[in-house]
Coordinates of C-alpha atoms in Angstrom, one line a residue:
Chain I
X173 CA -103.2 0.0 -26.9
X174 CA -105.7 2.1 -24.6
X175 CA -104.8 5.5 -23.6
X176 CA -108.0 6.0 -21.8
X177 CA -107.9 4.8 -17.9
X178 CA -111.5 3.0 -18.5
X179 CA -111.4 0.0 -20.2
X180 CA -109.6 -3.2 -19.7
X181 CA -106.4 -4.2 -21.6
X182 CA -104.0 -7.4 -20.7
X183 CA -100.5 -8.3 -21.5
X184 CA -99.9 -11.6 -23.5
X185 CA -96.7 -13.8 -22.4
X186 CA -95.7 -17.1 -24.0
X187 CA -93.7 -19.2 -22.6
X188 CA -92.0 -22.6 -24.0
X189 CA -92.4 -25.5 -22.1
X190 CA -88.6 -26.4 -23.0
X191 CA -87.3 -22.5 -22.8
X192 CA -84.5 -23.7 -20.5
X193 CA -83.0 -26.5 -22.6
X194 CA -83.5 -25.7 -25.8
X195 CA -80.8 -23.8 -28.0
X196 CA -81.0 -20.6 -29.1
X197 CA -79.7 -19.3 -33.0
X198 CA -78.6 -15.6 -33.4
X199 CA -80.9 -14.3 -36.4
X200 CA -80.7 -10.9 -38.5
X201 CA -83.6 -9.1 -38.5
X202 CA -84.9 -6.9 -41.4
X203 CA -83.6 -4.0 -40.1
X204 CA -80.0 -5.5 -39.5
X205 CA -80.3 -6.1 -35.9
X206 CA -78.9 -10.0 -34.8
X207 CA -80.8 -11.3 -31.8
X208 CA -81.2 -14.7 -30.7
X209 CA -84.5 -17.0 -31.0
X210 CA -85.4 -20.2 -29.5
X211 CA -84.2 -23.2 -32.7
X212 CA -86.1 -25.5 -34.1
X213 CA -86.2 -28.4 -36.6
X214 CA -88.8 -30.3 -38.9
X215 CA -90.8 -32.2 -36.7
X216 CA -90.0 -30.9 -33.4
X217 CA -93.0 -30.4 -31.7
X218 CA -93.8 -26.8 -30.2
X219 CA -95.6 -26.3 -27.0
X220 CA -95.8 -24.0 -23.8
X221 CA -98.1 -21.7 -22.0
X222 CA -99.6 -18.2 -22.7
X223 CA -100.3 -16.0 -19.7
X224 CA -103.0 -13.8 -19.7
X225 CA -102.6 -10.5 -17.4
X226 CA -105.2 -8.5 -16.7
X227 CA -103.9 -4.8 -17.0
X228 CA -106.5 -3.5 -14.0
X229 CA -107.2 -6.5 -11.8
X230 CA -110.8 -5.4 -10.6
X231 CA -112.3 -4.9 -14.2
X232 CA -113.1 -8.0 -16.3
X233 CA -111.8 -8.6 -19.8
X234 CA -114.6 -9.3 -21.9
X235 CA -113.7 -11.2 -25.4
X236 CA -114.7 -12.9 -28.4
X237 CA -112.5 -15.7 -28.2
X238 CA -108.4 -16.8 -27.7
X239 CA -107.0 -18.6 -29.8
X240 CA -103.2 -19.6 -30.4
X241 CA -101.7 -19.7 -34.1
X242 CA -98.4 -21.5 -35.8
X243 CA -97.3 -19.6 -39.0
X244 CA -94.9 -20.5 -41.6
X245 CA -94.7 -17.6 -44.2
X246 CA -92.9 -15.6 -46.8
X247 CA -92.7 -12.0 -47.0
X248 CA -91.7 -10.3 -50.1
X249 CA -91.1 -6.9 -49.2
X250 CA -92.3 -5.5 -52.6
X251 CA -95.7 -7.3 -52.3
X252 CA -96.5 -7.8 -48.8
X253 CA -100.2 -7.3 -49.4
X254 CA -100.4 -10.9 -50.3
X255 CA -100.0 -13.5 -48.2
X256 CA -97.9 -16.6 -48.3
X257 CA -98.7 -19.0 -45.5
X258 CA -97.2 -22.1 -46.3
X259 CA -97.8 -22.9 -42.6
X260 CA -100.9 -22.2 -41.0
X261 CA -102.0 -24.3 -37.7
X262 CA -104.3 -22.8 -35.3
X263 CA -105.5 -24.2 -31.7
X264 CA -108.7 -22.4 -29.4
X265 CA -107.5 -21.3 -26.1
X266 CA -110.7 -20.0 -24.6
X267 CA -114.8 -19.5 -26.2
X268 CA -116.0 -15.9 -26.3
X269 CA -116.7 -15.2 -22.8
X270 CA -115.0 -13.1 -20.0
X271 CA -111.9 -13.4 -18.1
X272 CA -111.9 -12.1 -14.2
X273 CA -108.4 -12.8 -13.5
X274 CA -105.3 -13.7 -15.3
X275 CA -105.2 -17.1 -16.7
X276 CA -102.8 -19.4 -18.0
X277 CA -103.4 -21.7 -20.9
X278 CA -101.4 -24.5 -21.9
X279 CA -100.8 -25.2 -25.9
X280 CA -99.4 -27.9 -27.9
X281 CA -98.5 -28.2 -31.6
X282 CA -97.5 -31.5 -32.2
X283 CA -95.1 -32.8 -34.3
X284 CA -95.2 -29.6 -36.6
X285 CA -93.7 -29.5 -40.5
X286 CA -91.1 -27.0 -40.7
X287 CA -90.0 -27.4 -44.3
X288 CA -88.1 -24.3 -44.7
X289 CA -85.0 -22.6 -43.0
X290 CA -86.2 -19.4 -41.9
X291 CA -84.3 -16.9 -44.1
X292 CA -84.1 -13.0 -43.5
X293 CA -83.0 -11.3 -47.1
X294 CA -82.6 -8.1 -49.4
X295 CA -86.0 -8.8 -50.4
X296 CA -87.6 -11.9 -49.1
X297 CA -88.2 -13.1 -45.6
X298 CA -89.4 -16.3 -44.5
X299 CA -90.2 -16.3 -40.6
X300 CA -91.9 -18.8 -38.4
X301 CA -94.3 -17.3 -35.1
X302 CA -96.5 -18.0 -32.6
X303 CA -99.3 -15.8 -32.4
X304 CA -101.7 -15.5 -29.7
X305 CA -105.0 -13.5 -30.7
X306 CA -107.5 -12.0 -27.9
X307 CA -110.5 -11.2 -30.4
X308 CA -112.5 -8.0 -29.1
X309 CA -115.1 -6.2 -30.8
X310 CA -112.9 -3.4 -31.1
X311 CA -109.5 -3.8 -31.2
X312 CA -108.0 -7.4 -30.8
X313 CA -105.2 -8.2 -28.6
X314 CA -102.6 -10.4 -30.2
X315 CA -98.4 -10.9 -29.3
X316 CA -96.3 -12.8 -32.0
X317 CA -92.8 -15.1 -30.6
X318 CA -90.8 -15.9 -33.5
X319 CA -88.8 -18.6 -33.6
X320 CA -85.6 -19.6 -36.1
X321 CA -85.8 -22.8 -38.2
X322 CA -82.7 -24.2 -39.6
X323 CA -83.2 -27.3 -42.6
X324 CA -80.0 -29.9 -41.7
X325 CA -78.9 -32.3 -44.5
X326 CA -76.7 -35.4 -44.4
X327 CA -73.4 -35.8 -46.3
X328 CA -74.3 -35.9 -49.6
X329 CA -74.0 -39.7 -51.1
X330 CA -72.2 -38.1 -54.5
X331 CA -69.5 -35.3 -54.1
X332 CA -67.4 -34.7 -56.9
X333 CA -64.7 -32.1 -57.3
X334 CA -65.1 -29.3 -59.6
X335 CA -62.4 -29.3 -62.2
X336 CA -62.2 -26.9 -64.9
X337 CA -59.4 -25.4 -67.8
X338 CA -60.8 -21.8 -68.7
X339 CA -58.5 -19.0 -70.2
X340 CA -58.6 -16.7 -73.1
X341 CA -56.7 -17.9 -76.1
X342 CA -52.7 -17.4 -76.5
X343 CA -53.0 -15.2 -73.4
X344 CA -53.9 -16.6 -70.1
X345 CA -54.9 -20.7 -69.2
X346 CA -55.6 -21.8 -65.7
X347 CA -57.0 -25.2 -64.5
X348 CA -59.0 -24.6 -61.3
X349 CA -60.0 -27.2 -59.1
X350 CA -62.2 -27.1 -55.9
X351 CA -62.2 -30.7 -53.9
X352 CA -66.1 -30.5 -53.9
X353 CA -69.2 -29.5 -55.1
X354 CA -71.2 -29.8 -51.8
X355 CA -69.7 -27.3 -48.6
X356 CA -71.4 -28.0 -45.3
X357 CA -71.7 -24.3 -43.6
X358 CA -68.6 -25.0 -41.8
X359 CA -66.6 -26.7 -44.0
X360 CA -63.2 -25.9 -45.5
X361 CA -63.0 -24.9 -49.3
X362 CA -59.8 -26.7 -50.9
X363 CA -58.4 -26.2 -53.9
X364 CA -55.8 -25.4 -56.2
X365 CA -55.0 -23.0 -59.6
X366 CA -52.4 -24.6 -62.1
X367 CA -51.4 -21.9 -64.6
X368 CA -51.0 -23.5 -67.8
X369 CA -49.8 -20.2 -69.7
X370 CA -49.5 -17.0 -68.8
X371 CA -48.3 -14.2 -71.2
X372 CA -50.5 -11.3 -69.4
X373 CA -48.8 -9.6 -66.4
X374 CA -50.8 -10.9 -63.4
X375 CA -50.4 -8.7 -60.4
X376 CA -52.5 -11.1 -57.6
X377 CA -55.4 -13.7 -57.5
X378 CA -58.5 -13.5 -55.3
X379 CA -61.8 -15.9 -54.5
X380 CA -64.9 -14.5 -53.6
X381 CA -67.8 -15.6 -52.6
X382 CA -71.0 -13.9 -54.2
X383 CA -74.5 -14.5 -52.3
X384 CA -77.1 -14.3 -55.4
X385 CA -80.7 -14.1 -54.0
X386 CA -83.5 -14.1 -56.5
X387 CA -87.2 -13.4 -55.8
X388 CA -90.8 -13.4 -57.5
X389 CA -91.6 -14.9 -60.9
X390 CA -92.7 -13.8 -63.9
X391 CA -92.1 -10.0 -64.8
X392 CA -91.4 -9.4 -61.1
X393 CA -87.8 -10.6 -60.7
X394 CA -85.6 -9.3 -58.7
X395 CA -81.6 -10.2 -58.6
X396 CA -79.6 -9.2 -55.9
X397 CA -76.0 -10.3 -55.9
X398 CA -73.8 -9.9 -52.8
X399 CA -70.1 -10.6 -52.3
X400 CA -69.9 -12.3 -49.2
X401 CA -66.3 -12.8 -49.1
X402 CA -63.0 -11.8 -50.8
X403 CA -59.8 -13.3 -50.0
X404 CA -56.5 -13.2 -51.7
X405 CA -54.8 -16.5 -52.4
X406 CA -51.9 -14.8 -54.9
X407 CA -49.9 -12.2 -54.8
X408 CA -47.4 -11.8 -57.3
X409 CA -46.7 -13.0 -61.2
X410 CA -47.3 -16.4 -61.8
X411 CA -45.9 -18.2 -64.2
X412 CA -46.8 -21.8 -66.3
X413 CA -46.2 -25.0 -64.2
X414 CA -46.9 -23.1 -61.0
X415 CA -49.6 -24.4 -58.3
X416 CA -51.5 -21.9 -56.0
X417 CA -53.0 -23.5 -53.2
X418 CA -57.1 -22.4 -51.7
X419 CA -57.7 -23.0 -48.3
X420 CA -61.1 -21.2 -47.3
X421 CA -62.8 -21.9 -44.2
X422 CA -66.1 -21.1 -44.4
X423 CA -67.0 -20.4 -40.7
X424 CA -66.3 -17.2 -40.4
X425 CA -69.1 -16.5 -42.8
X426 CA -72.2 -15.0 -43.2
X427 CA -73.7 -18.1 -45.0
X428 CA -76.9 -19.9 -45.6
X429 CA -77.6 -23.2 -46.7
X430 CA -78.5 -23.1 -50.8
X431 CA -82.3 -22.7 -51.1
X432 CA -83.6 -23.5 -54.3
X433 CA -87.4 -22.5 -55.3
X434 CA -88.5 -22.1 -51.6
X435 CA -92.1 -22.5 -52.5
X436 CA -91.8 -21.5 -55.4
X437 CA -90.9 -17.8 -54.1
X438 CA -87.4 -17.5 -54.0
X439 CA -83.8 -18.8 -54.2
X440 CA -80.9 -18.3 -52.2
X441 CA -77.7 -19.2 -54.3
X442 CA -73.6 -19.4 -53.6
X443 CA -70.8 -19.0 -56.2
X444 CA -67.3 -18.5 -56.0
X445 CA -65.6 -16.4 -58.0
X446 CA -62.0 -16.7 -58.9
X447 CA -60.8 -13.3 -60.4
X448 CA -57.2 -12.1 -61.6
X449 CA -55.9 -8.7 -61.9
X450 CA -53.2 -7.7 -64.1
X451 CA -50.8 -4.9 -63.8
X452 CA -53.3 -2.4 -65.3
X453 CA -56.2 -3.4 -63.3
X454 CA -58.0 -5.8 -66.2
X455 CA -59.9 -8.4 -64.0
X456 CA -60.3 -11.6 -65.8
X457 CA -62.6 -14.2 -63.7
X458 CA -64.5 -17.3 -63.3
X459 CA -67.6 -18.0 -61.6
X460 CA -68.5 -21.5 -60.4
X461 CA -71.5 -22.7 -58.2
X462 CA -71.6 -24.5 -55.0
X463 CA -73.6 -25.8 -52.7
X464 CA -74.0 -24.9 -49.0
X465 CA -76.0 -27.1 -47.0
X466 CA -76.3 -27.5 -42.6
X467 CA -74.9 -30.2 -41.1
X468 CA -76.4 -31.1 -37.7
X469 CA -74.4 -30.3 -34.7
X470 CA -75.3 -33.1 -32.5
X471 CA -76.7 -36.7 -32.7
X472 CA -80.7 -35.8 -32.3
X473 CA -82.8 -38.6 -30.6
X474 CA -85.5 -38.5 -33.6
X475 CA -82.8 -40.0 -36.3
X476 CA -82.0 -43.5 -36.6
X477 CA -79.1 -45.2 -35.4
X478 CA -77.8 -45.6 -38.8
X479 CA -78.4 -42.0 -39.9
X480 CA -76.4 -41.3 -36.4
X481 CA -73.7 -42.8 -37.7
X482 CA -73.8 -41.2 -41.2
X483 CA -73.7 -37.7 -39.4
X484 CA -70.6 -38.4 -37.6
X485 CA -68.5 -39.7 -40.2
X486 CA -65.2 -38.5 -40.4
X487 CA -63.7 -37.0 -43.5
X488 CA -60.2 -38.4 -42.8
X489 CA -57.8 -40.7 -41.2
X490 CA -59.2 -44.8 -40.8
X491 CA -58.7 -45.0 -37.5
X492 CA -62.2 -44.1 -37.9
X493 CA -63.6 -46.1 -40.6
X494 CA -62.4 -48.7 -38.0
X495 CA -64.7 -47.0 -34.9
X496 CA -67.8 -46.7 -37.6
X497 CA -67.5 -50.6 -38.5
X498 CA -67.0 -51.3 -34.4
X499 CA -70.2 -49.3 -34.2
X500 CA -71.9 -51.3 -37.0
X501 CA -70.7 -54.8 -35.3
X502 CA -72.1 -53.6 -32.0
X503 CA -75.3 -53.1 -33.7
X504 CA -75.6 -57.0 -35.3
Chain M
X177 CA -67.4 -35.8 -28.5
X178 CA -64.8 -35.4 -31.3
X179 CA -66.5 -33.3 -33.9
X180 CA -65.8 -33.9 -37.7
X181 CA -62.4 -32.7 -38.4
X182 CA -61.8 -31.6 -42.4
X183 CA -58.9 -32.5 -44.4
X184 CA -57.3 -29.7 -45.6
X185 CA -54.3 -31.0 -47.2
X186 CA -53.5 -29.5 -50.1
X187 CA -54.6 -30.8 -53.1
X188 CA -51.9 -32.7 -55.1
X189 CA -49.8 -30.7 -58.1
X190 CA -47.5 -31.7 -60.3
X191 CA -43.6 -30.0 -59.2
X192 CA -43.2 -27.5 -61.8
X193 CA -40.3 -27.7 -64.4
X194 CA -37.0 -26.3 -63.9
X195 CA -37.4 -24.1 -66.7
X196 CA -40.4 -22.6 -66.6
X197 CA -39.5 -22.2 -62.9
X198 CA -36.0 -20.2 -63.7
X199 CA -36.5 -19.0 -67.3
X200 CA -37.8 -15.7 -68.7
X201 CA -41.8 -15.4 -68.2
X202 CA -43.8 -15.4 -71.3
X203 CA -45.1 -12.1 -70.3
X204 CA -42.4 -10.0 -71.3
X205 CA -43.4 -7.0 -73.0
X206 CA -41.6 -3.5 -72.3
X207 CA -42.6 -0.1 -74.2
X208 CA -40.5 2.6 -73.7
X209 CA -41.0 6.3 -75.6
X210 CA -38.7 8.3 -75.2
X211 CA -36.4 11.1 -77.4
X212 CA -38.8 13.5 -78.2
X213 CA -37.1 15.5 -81.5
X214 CA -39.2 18.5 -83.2
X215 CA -38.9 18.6 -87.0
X216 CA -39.4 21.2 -89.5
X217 CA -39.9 25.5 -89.3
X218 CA -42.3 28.0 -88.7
X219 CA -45.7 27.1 -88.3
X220 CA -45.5 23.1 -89.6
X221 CA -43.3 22.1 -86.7
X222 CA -44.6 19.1 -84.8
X223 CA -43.0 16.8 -82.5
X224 CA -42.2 13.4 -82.8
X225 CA -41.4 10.3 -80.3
X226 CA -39.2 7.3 -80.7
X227 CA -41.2 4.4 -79.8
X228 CA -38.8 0.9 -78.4
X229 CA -41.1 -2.1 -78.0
X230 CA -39.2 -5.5 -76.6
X231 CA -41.0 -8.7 -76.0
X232 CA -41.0 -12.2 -76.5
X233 CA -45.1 -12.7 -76.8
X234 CA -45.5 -14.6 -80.3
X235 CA -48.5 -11.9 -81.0
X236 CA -45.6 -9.1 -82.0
X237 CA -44.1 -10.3 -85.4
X238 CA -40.8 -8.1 -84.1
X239 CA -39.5 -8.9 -80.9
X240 CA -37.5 -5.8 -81.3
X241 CA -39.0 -3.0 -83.0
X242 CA -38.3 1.1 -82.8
X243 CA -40.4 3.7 -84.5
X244 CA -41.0 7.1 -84.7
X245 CA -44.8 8.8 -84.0
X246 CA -46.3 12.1 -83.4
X247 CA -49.4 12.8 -81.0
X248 CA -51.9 12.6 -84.2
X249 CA -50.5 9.2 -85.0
X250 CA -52.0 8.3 -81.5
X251 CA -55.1 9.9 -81.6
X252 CA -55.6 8.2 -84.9
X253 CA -54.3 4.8 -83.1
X254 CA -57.0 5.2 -80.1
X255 CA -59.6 6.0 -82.7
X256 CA -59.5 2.8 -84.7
X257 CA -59.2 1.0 -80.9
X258 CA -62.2 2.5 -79.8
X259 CA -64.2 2.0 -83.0
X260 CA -63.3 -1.5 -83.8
X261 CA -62.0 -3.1 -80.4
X262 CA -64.6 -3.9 -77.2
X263 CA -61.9 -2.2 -75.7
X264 CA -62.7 0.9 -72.9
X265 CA -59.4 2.7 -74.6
X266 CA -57.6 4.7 -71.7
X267 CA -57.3 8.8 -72.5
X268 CA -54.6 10.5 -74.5
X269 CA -52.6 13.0 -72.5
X270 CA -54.6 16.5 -73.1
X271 CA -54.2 17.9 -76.7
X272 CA -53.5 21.4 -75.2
X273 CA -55.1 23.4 -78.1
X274 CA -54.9 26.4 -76.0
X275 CA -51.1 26.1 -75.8
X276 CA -51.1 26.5 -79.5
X277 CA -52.5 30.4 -79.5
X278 CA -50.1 32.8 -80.0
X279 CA -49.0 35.6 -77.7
X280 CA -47.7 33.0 -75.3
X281 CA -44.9 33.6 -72.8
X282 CA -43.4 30.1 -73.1
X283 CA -42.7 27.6 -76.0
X284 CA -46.3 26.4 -76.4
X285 CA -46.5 22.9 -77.2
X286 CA -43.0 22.9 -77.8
X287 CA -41.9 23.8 -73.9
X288 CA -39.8 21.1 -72.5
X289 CA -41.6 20.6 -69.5
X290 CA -45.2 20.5 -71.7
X291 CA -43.2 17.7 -73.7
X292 CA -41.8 16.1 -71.0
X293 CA -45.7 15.7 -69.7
X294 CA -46.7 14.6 -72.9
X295 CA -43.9 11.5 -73.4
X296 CA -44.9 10.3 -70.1
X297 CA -48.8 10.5 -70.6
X298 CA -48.1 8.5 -74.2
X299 CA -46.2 6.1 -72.2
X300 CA -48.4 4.9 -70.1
X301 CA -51.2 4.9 -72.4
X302 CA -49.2 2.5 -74.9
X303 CA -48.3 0.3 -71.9
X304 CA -51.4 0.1 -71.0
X305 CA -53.0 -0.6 -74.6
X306 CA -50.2 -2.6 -75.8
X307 CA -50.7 -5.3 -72.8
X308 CA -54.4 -5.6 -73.6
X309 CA -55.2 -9.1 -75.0
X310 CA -58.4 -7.7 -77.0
X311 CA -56.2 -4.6 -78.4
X312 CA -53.4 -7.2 -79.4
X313 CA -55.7 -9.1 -81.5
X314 CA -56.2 -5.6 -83.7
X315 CA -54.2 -5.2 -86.4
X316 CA -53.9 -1.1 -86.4
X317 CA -51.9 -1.5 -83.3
X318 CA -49.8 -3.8 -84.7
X319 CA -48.8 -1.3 -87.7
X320 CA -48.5 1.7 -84.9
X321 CA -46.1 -0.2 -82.9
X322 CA -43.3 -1.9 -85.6
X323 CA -44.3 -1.0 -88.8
X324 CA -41.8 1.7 -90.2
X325 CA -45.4 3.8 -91.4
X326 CA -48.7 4.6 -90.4
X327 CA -50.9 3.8 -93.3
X328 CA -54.2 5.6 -92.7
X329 CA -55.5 4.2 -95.3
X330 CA -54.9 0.3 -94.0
X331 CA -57.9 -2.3 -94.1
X332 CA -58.4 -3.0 -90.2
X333 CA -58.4 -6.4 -89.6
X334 CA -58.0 -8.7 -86.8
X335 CA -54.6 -11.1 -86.1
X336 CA -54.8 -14.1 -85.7
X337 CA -52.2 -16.1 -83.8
X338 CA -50.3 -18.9 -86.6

């Protein structure tokens, strides 16, 4: 920033070399604000240009160096005087020297290790950037792009229902069951509570979703529990023998995949919560975890033609087990 | 390119029986106080209430049971709740000490309208305690509600089912 009219000052661009075809992901900021930032993946190589503009184009920009950084790291708002680059990848655009006009310079970060899912919480952020630096001897000029990460999984190989009979004794006994362990972000929560007894006057029945994000280690914990969801799935007075189908599609959700001991920093985890109220507002509930994880929207050229495959595979009906063993047969 | 489509189906549950379908709930608990009647003279008047409990939960002894209480009986009956239960006991109606100066224009706490106030705020309070599955487990309630007595001088104790 220079507020005197002496002096030389330039504005910093960067620009992706793929900024037209690749996809963008919305992304809450700190603040609460969604915007949209260019998506990438483990792997996926980042590279583009930074233009240099000179603010006054008759005065030379003198420097101690350009250089172009990549930077994985976390952010934990009640410490943020240490740092936590998991990710650190730097590349020299230009020696100390001059510059008489604007220049481009091209950049490439090859093949780069994203092993998180960028994450913006209550009390932890993990954010991914590109930061160009113009070192001066007073004041360096830098400009930061962030960009979103997202982690994608594959089906899981095991995914076993949760079943469970829970009550209080002589009073109230439910079997719950949820048709899996593992949820994909957009997946569809299916389940079922069988009342067993009932000899408490149950008004209605509700799931919820609770978001529980935990940060630091040590004496420096910090818990912050968030209920994501509520739906109701009962309303009325149940009594024994009596089914209550769950249908809860995740979609409409503001969900992340579970992160567990992101470096050691912090976890991200999802539970649902089945609660009952009575007639006189008594809650009674049950909290079970889950899993969240991303699928991948489309078939990515990196994967191999049998992990293709796996991340198509249909959940029902075998008119498509028959189209995955056509595909195998093609393959022989 | 067909994305992957979930199966929502519902999960499978056995058709519930007839009975249990059509026949009473095993909830059924109803407490009703009602015919508020002031006994004795002068200065040691007091009020009592008759209290008419009908259920079919095995935890009442009596599926029928009627008794008569005052407001002290309850007061005593939320103490020993809130001492010996993990209960959060709900409030009495007020005890309306300022009703029982003298000098009054009305009836004091025996105005109809005061004790009309009163047998509903007991009400609700009992239907409210009574349907608790920690306060049912206590055995003070148990004696408040169908014994023909308070006996302040009880053991408590907890109940357990047979």
């Amino acid at each position: 920033m220079s507020f005197f009219s002496f002096g030389q000052s330039a504005q910093i661009d960067i620009v992706l070399n793929d900024a037209e075809t690749r996809k963008k992901a919305e992304h809450k900021t700190e603040d609460g604000k969604v915007d949209q930032y260019f998506l990438f993946y483990d792997g996926d190589t980042v590279s583009g240009k930074v233009n240099i503009t000179l603010k006054n184009p008759a005065k030379r920009l003198e420097h101690q160096g350009i250089r172009i950084e990549f930077i994985g790291k976390i952010e934990l708002y009640y410490d943020r005087g240490n740092n936590y680059e998991f990710v650190s990848l730097v590349k020299d655009l230009a020696q100390p020297g001059e510059l008489t006009q604007s220049r481009t310079f091209d950049f490439e970060f090859t093949n780069v290790e994203k092993p998180y899912e960028a994450y913006t919480g209550q009390n932890v952020k993990l954010r991914y950037f590109l930061r160009v630096t113009v070192s001066r001897r007073l004041n360096d000029i830098s400009k930061e792009m962030d960009i979103v990460v997202h982690t994608l999984s594959m089906y899981p190989e095991l995914n076993s229902s949760i079943k469970m009979e829970v009550g209080i004794e002589d009073c109230l006994h439910i079997e719950f069951e949820y048709n899996k362990s593992k949820y994909h972000l957009k997946d569809v929560i299916v389940g079922k509570i069988y009342f067993l007894l009932v000899r408490i006057k149950i008004r209605h029945m509700e799931i919820n979703i609770i978001k529980r994000e935990m940060t630091g280690t040590g004496t420096n914990v910090y818990h912050e529990n968030d209920t994501i969801a509520k739906y109701e799935i009962m309303d009325g007075a149940p009594v024994r023998g009596e089914s209550i189908p769950i249908r809860l599609f995740l979609a409409g959700y503001e969900i992340t995949p579970t992160m567990r001991g992101i470096n050691k920093k912090y976890s991200v985890r999802y539970y649902l919560n089945l609660v009952l109220i009575d007639e006189e507002e008594r809650r009674y509930f049950k909290q079970q975890e889950i899993t969240l994880w991303r699928r991948g929207d489309v078939v990515r050229k990196s994967m191999s033609h049998q992990a293709a495959i796996a991340s198509q595979r249909f959940e029902s009906s075998s008119s498509d087990e028959k189209a995955l063993a056509h595909a195998q047969a093609k393959e022989q | 390119m067909a994305d992957t489509i979930a199966d929502t189906r519902r999960l499978f549950s056995k058709p519930q029986n007839l009975n249990d379908a059509y026949g009473p709930p095993s909830n059924f608990l109803e407490i009703d106080v009602s015919n508020p009647e002031t006994v004795g003279v002068g200065r040691t008047r007091f009020t009592t209430y008759e209290i008419r409990l009908k259920t079919n939960l095995p935890i009442f002894k009596l599926k029928e049971s009627r008794v008569r209480r005052r407001y002290s009986d309850f007061e005593w009956l939320r103490g020993e709740l809130e001492r010996d239960s993990k209960v959060v006991v709900p409030p009495l109606p007020g005890k309306a000490l300022f009703r029982q100066l003298p000098f009054r224009g009305d009836d004091g706490i025996f105005d109809d309208s005061f004790i009309e106030e009163r047998r509903a705020g007991l009400e609700q309070f009992l239907n409210k305690v009574a349907g608790h599955p920690l306060a049912q487990n206590e055995r003070c309630l148990h004696m408040f509600l169908q014994d023909e007595s308070v006996d302040k001088t009880y053991t408590p104790s907890k109940i357990r089912q047979a």
